[in-house]
Short mmCIF file of C-alpha atoms in Angstrom, two decimals:
data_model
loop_
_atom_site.label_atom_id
_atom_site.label_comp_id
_atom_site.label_asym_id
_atom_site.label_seq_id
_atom_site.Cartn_x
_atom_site.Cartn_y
_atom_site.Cartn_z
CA UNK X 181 -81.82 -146.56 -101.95
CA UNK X 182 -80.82 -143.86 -99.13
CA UNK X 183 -82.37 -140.74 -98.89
CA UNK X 184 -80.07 -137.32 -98.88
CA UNK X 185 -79.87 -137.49 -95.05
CA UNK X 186 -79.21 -140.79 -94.59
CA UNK X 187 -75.87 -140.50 -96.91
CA UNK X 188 -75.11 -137.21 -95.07
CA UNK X 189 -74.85 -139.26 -91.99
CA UNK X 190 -72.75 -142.28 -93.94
CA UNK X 191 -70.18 -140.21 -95.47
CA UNK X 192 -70.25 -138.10 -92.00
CA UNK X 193 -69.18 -141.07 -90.10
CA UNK X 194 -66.92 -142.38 -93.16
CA UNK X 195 -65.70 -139.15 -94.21
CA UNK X 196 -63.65 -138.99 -97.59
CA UNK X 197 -65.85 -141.33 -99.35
CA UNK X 198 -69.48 -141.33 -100.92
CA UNK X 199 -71.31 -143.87 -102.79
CA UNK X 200 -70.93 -143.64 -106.15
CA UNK X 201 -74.28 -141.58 -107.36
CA UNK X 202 -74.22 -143.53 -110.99
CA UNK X 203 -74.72 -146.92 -108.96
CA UNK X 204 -74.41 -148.17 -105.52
CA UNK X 205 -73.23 -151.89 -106.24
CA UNK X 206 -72.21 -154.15 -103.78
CA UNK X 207 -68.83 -156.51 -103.77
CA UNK X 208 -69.40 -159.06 -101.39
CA UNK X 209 -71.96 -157.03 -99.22
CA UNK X 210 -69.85 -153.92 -99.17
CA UNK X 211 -70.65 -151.12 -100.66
CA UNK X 212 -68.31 -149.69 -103.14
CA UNK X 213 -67.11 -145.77 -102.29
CA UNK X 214 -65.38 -143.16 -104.05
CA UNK X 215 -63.02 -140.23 -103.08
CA UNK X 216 -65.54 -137.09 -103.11
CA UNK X 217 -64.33 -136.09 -106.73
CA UNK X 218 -65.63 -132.22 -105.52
CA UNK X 219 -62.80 -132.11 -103.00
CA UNK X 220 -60.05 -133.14 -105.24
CA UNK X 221 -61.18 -130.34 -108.32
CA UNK X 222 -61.31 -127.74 -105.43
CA UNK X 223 -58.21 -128.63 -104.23
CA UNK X 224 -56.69 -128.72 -108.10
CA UNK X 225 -58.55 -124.96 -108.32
CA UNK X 226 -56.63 -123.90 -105.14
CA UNK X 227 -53.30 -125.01 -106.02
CA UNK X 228 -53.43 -123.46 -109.48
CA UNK X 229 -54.58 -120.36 -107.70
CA UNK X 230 -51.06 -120.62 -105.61
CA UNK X 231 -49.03 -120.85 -108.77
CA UNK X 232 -51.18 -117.77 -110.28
CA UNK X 233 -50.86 -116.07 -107.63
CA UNK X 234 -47.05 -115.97 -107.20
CA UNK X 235 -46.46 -115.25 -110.89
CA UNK X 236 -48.23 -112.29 -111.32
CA UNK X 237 -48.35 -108.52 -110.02
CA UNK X 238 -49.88 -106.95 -107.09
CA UNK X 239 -53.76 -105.71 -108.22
CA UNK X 240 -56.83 -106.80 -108.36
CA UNK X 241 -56.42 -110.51 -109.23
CA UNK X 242 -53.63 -110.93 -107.32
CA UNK X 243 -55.69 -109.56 -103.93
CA UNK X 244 -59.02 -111.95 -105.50
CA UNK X 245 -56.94 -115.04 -104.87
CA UNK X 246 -54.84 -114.30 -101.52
CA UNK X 247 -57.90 -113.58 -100.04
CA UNK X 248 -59.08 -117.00 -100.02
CA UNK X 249 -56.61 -119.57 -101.72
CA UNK X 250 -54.61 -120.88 -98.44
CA UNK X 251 -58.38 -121.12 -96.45
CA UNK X 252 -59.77 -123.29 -99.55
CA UNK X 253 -57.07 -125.96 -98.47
CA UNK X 254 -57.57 -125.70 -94.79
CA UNK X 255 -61.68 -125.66 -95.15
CA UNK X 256 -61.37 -128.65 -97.08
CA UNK X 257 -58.84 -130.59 -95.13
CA UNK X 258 -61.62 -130.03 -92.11
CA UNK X 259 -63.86 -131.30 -94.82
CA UNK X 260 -62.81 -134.75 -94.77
CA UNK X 261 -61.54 -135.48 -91.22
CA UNK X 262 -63.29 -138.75 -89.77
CA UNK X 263 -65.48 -138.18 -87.58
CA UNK X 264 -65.14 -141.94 -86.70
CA UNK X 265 -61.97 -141.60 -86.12
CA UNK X 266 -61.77 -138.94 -83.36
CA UNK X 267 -62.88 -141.72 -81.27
CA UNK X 268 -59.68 -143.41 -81.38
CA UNK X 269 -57.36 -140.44 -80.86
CA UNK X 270 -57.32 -139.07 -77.14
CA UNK X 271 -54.10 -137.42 -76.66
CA UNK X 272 -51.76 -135.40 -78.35
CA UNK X 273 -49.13 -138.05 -79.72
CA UNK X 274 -51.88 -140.49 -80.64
CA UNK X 275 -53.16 -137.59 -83.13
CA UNK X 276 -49.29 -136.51 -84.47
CA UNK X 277 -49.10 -140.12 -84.62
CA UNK X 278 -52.12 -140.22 -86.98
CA UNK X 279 -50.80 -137.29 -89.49
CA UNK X 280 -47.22 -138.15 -89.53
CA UNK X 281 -46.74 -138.63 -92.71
CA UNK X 282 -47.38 -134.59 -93.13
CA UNK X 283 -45.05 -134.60 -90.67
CA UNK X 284 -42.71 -136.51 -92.85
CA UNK X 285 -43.07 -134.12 -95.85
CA UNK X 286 -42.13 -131.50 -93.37
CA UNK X 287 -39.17 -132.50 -92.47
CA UNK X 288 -37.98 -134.26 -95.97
CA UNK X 289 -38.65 -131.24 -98.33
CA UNK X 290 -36.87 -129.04 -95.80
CA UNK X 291 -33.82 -131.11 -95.65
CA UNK X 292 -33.92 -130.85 -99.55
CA UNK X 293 -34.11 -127.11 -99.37
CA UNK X 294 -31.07 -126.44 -96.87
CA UNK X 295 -29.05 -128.51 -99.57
CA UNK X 296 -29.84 -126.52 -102.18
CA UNK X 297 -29.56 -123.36 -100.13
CA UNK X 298 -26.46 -124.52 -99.11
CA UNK X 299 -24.97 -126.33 -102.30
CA UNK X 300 -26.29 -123.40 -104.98
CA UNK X 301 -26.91 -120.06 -103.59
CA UNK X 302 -24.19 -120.37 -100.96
CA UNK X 303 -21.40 -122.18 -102.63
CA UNK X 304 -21.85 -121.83 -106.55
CA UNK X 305 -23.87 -118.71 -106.85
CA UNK X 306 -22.47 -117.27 -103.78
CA UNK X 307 -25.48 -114.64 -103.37
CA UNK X 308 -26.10 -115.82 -100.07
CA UNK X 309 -24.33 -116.41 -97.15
CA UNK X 310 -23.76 -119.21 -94.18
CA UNK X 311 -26.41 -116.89 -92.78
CA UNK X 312 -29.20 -118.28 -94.47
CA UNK X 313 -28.14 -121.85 -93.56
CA UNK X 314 -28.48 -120.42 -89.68
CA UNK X 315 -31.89 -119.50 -90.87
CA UNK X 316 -33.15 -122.23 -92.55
CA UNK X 317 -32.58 -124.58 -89.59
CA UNK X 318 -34.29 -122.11 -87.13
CA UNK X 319 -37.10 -121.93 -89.53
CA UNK X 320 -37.56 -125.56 -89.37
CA UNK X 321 -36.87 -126.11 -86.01
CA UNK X 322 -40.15 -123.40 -84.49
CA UNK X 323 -41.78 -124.26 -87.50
CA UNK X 324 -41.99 -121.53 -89.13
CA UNK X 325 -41.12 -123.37 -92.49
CA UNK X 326 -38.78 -122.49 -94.89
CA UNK X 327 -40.49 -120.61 -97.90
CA UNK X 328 -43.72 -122.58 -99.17
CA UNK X 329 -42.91 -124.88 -96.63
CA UNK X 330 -44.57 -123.07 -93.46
CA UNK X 331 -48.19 -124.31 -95.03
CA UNK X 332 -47.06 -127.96 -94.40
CA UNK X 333 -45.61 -127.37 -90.64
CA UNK X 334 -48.58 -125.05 -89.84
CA UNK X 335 -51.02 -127.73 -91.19
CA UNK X 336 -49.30 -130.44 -89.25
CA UNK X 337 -49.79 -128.50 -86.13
CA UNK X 338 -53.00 -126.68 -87.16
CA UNK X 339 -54.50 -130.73 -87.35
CA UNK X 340 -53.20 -131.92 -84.13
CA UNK X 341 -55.09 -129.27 -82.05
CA UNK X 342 -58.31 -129.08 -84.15
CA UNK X 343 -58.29 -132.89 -83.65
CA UNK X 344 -57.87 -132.29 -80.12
CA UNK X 345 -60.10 -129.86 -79.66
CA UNK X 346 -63.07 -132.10 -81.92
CA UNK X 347 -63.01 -135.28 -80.21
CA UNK X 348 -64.47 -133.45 -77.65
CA UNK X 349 -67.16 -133.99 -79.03
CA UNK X 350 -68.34 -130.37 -77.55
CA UNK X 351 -71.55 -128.86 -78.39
CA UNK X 352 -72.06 -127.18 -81.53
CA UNK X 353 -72.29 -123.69 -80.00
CA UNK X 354 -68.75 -124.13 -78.16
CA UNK X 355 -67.10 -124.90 -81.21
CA UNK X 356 -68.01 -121.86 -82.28
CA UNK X 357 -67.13 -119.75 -79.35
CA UNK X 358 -63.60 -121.16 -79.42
CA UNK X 359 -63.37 -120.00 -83.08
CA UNK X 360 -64.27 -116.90 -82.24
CA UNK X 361 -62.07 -116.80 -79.38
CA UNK X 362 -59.41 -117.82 -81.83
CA UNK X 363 -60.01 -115.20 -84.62
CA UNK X 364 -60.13 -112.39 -81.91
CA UNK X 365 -56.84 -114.05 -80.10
CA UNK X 366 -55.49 -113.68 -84.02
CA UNK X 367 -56.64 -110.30 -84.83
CA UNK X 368 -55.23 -108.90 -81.39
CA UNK X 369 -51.72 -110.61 -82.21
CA UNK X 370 -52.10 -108.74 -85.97
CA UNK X 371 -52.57 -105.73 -84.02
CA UNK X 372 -49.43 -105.50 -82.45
CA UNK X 373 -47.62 -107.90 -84.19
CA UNK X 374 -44.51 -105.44 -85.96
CA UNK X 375 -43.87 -105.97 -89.97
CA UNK X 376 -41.32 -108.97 -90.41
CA UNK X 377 -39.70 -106.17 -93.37
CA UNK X 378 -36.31 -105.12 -92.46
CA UNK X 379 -36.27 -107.41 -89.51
CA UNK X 380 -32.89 -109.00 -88.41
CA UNK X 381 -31.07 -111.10 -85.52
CA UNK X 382 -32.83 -111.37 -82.53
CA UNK X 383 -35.99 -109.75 -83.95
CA UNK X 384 -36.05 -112.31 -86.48
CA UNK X 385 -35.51 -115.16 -83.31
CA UNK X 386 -38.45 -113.81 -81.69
CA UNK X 387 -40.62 -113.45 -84.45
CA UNK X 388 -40.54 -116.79 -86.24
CA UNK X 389 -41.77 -118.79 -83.28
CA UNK X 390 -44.50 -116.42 -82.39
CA UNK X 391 -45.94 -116.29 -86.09
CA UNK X 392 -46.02 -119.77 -86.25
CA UNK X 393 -47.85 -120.34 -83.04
CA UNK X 394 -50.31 -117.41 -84.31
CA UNK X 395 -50.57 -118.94 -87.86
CA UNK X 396 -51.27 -122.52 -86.50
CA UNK X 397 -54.22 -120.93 -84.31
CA UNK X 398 -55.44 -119.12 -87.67
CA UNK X 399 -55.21 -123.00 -89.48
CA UNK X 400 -57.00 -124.21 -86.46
CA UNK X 401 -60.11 -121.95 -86.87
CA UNK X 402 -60.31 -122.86 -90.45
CA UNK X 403 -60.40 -126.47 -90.03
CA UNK X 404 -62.56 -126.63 -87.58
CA UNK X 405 -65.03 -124.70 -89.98
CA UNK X 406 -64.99 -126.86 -92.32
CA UNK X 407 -65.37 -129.95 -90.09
CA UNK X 408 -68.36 -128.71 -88.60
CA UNK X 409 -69.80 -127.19 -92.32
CA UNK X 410 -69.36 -130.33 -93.81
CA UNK X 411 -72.67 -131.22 -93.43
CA UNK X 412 -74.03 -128.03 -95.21
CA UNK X 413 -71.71 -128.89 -97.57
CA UNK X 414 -72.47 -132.15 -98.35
CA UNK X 415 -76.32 -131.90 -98.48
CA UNK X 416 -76.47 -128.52 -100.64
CA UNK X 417 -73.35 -128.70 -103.31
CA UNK X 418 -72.28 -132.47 -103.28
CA UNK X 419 -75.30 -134.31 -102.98
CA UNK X 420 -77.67 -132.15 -104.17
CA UNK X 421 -78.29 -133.00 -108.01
CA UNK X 422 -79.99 -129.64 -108.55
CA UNK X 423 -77.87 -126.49 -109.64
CA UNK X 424 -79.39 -124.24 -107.51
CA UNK X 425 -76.68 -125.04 -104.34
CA UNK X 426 -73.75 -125.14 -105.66
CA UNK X 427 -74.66 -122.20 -108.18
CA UNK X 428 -75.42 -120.19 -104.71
CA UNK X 429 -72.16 -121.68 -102.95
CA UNK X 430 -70.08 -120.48 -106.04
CA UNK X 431 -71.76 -116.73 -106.42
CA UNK X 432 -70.07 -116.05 -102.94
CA UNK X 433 -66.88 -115.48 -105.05
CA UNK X 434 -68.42 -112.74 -106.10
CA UNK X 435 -68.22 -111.13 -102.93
CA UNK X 436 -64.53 -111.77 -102.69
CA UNK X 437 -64.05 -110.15 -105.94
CA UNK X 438 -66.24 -106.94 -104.21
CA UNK X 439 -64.52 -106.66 -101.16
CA UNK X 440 -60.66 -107.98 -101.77
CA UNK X 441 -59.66 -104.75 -102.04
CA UNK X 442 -60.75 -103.54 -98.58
CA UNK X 443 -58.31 -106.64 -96.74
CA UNK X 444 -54.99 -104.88 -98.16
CA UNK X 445 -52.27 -107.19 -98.04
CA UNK X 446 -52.98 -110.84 -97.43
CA UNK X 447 -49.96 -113.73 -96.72
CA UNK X 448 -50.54 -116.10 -93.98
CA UNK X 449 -46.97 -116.79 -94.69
CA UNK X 450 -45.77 -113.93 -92.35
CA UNK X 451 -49.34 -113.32 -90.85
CA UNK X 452 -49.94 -110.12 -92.77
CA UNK X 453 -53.69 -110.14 -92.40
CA UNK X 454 -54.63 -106.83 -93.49
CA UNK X 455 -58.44 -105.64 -92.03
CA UNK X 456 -58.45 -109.21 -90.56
CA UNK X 457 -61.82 -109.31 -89.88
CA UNK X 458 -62.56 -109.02 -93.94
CA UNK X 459 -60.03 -111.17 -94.48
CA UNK X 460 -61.22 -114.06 -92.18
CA UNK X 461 -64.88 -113.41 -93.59
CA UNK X 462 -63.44 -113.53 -97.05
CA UNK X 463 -61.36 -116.99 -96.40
CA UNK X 464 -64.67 -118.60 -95.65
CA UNK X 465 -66.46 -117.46 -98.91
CA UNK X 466 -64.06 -117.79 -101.13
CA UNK X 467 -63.68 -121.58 -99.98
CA UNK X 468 -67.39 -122.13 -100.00
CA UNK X 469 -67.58 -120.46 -103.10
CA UNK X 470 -64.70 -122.93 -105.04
CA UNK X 471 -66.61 -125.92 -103.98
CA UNK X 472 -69.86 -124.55 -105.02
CA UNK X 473 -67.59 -124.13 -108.83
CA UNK X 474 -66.05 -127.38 -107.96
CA UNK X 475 -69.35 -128.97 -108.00
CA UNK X 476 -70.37 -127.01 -110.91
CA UNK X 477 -67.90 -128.63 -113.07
CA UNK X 478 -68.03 -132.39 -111.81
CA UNK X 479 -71.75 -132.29 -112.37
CA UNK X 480 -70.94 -130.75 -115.94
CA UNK X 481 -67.58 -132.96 -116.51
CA UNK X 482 -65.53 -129.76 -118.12
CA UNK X 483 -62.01 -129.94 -117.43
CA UNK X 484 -62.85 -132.18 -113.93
CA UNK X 485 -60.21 -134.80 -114.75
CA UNK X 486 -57.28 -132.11 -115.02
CA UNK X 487 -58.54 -130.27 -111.86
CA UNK X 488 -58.42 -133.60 -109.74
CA UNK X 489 -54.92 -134.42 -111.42
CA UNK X 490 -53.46 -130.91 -109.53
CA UNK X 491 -55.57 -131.25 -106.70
CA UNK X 492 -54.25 -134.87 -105.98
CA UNK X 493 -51.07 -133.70 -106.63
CA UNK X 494 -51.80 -130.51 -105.04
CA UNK X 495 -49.00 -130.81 -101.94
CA UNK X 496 -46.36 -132.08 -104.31
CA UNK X 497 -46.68 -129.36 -106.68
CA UNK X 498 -47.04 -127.26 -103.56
CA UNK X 499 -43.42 -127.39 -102.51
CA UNK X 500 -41.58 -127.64 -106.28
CA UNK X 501 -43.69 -124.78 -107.77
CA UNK X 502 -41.90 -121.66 -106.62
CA UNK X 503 -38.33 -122.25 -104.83
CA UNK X 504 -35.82 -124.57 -105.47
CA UNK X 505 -36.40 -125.82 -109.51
CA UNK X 506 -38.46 -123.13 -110.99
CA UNK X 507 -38.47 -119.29 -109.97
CA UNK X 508 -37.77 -117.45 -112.85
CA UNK X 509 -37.83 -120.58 -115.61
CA UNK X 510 -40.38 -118.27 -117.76
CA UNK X 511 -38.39 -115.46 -117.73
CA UNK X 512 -34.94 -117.06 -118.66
CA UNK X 513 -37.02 -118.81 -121.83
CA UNK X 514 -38.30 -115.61 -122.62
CA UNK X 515 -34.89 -113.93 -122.70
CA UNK X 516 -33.62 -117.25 -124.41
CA UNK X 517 -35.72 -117.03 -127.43
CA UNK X 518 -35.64 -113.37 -127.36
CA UNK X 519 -39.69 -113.31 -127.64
CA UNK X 520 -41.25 -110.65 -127.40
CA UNK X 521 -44.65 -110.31 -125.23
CA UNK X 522 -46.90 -107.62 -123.73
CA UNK X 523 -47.19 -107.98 -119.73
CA UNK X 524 -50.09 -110.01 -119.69
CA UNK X 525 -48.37 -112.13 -122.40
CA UNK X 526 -44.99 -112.55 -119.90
CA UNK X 527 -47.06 -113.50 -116.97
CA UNK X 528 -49.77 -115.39 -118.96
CA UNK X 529 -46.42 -117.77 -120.57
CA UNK X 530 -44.41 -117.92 -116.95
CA UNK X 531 -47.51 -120.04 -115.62
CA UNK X 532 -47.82 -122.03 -118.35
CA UNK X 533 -44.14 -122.89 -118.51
CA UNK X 534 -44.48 -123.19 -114.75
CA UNK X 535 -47.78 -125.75 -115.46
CA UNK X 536 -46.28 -127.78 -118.14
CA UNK X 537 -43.25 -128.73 -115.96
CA UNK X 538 -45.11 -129.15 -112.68
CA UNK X 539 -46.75 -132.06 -115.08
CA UNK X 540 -43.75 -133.57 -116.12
CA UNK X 541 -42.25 -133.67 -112.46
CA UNK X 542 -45.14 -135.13 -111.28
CA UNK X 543 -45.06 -138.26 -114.15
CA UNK X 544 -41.34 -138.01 -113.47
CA UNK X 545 -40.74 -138.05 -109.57
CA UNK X 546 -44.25 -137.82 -107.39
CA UNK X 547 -44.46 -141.82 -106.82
CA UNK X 548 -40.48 -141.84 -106.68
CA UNK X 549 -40.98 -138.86 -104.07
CA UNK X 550 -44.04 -141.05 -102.16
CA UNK X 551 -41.87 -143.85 -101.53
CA UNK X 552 -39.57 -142.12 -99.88
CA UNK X 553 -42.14 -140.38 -97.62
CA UNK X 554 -43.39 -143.68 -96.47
CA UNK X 555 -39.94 -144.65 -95.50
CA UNK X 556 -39.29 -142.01 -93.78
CA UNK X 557 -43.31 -142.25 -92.12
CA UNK X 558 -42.54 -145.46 -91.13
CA UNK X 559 -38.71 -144.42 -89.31
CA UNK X 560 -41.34 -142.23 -87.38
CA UNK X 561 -43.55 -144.94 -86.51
CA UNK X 562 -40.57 -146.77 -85.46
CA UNK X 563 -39.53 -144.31 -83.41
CA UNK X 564 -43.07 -143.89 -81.76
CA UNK X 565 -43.75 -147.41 -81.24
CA UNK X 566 -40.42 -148.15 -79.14
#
């Protein structure tokens, strides 16, 4: 049997997978691994934190979860990059090459969302105008992203420069110092950066591309802290079969709850960062704190199974939660029925609504969805391999 530090430095050199703790058989001398079942739940938390979060009021639950729901994903994606396989990826196109299926999703969901734009709120609703085509292409084309979309672009572009940065293979200590160099890079830009509220034209042109840039830097810092955590991580909240870790990981949330009101308003969507240093403090608990929880409840099997169901799903349910099929599907079967519900009621029904369906369009059109990512992952390739 291995000792705790001797499967830190197996799943740290075949990150993503760790022998399974009940029994470590072997199928013709190779040892049988499992996704890290922590990682998924925390990612199901986080993206039922998302669809919380955008169905409900500004207060204090609503300032709880922004201040740490879009660093849980990025402090887990650096989570499970391979360290192995940094040593295979020296330049830039080798490592968009190697995450081109997000790439894919990028660019498929955002042609989907320019046809609806275009097809319902231009032509039959007619609340928008040929405007908002304009804008949806320039979104996509700087990256900004088009609504929930600008987490998939920014993580694209946030993983190609962390990876570039990490196979390196610098020094512990100047990691750090180019985090820190990022953060203070970020907070300066916050500084001066002008609300996007009431913007228009050539504001607008200026401002997309320059948010996106800033946000990708912000993604950057975030993934690299969890790559270089993951350690930590691993030894005291996965590995560990004791409580005591991952009941000290998860109290950190506490300190979110404490302090979210001092970071004002928080949407890395438009870079509104609010007292950023809070904020970027707050980003980092809250993440360690969900996979402290996360481990709390694979090591006590309550509810883990429906967790790792959303957070496997957790990209697709990403980009149909709140825009194109389902804004407003609550309300319109609340008026439909004619029910009548207190405020917490209204909000508590929307997400369930919102829940219930995100399950059936996952049974109904995830693999269906898949498919066609691969094809179009695999145009890409063709493309790169010419």
């Amino acid at each position: 049997m291995m000792n705790v530090f001797e499967k830190i430095l197996a799943i740290t050199t075949n990150c993503g997978d760790i022998p399974n703790r009940k029994q470590e058989s072997q199928r013709k001398g190779l040892k049988i691994q499992r996704r890290v079942e922590e990682f998924d739940v925390a990612k199901g938390i986080g993206i039922l934190l998302v669809v919380i979060g955008h169905n409900i009021p500004q207060g204090s639950l609503h300032e709880f979860i922004y201040s740490f729901h879009m660093a849980l994903f990025l402090v887990v994606s650096g989570l499970v990059i391979k360290h192995e396989s940094l040593m295979n990826l020296k330049t830039v196109r080798q490592i968009a090459f190697k995450n081109r299926k997000m790439l894919a999703y990028f660019l498929f969901y955002s042609l989907i969302y320019i046809l609806f734009d275009l097809v319902v709120r231009v032509l039959l609703l007619k609340s928008a105008s040929l405007h908002l085509i304009f804008w949806d292409f320039y979104q996509t084309v700087t990256f900004f992203g088009i609504s929930v979309l600008w987490f998939i672009s920014a993580l694209f572009l946030a993983k190609v420069l962390a990876i570039r940065i990490l196979v390196n293979e610098f020094r512990l200590s100047i990691n750090v110092l180019i985090i820190l160099i990022i953060l203070i890079v970020i907070g300066g830009v916050n500084y001066i950066m002008p609300s996007y509220v009431g913007m228009s034209g050539l504001k607008l042109v200026g401002y997309y591309p320059v948010v996106a840039i800033t946000r990708t830097l912000l993604m950057v810092a975030f993934l690299m802290m969890g790559y270089l955590l993951r350690p930590v991580i691993l030894f005291f909240v996965i590995l560990n079969k004791s409580y005591v870790g991952a009941v000290l990981c998860a109290s950190l949330l506490v300190l979110n709850a404490l302090f979210s009101p001092y970071t004002g308003t928080v949407d890395y969507h438009y870079l509104l960062l609010g007292n950023v240093p809070v904020t970027l403090v707050l980003g980092l608990t809250g993440s360690i704190g969900v996979l402290g929880l996360s481990s709390l409840i694979v090591k006590a099997s309550v509810g883990a199974k429906a967790f790792v169901f959303f957070g496997k799903n957790s990209l697709f349910v990403m980009v149909t939660h709140e825009y194109f099929l389902l804004y407003g599907t609550g309300n319109l079967l609340i008026r439909w029925f004619h029910l009548s519900m207190t405020g917490t009621e209204m909000y508590v029904f929307r997400i369930v609504v919102l829940l219930v369906i995100e399950i059936f369009l996952v049974w109904l059109l995830s693999a269906k969805m898949e498919s066609l990512i691969t094809k179009i992952t695999n145009k890409i390739s063709a493309l790169y391999t010419r």
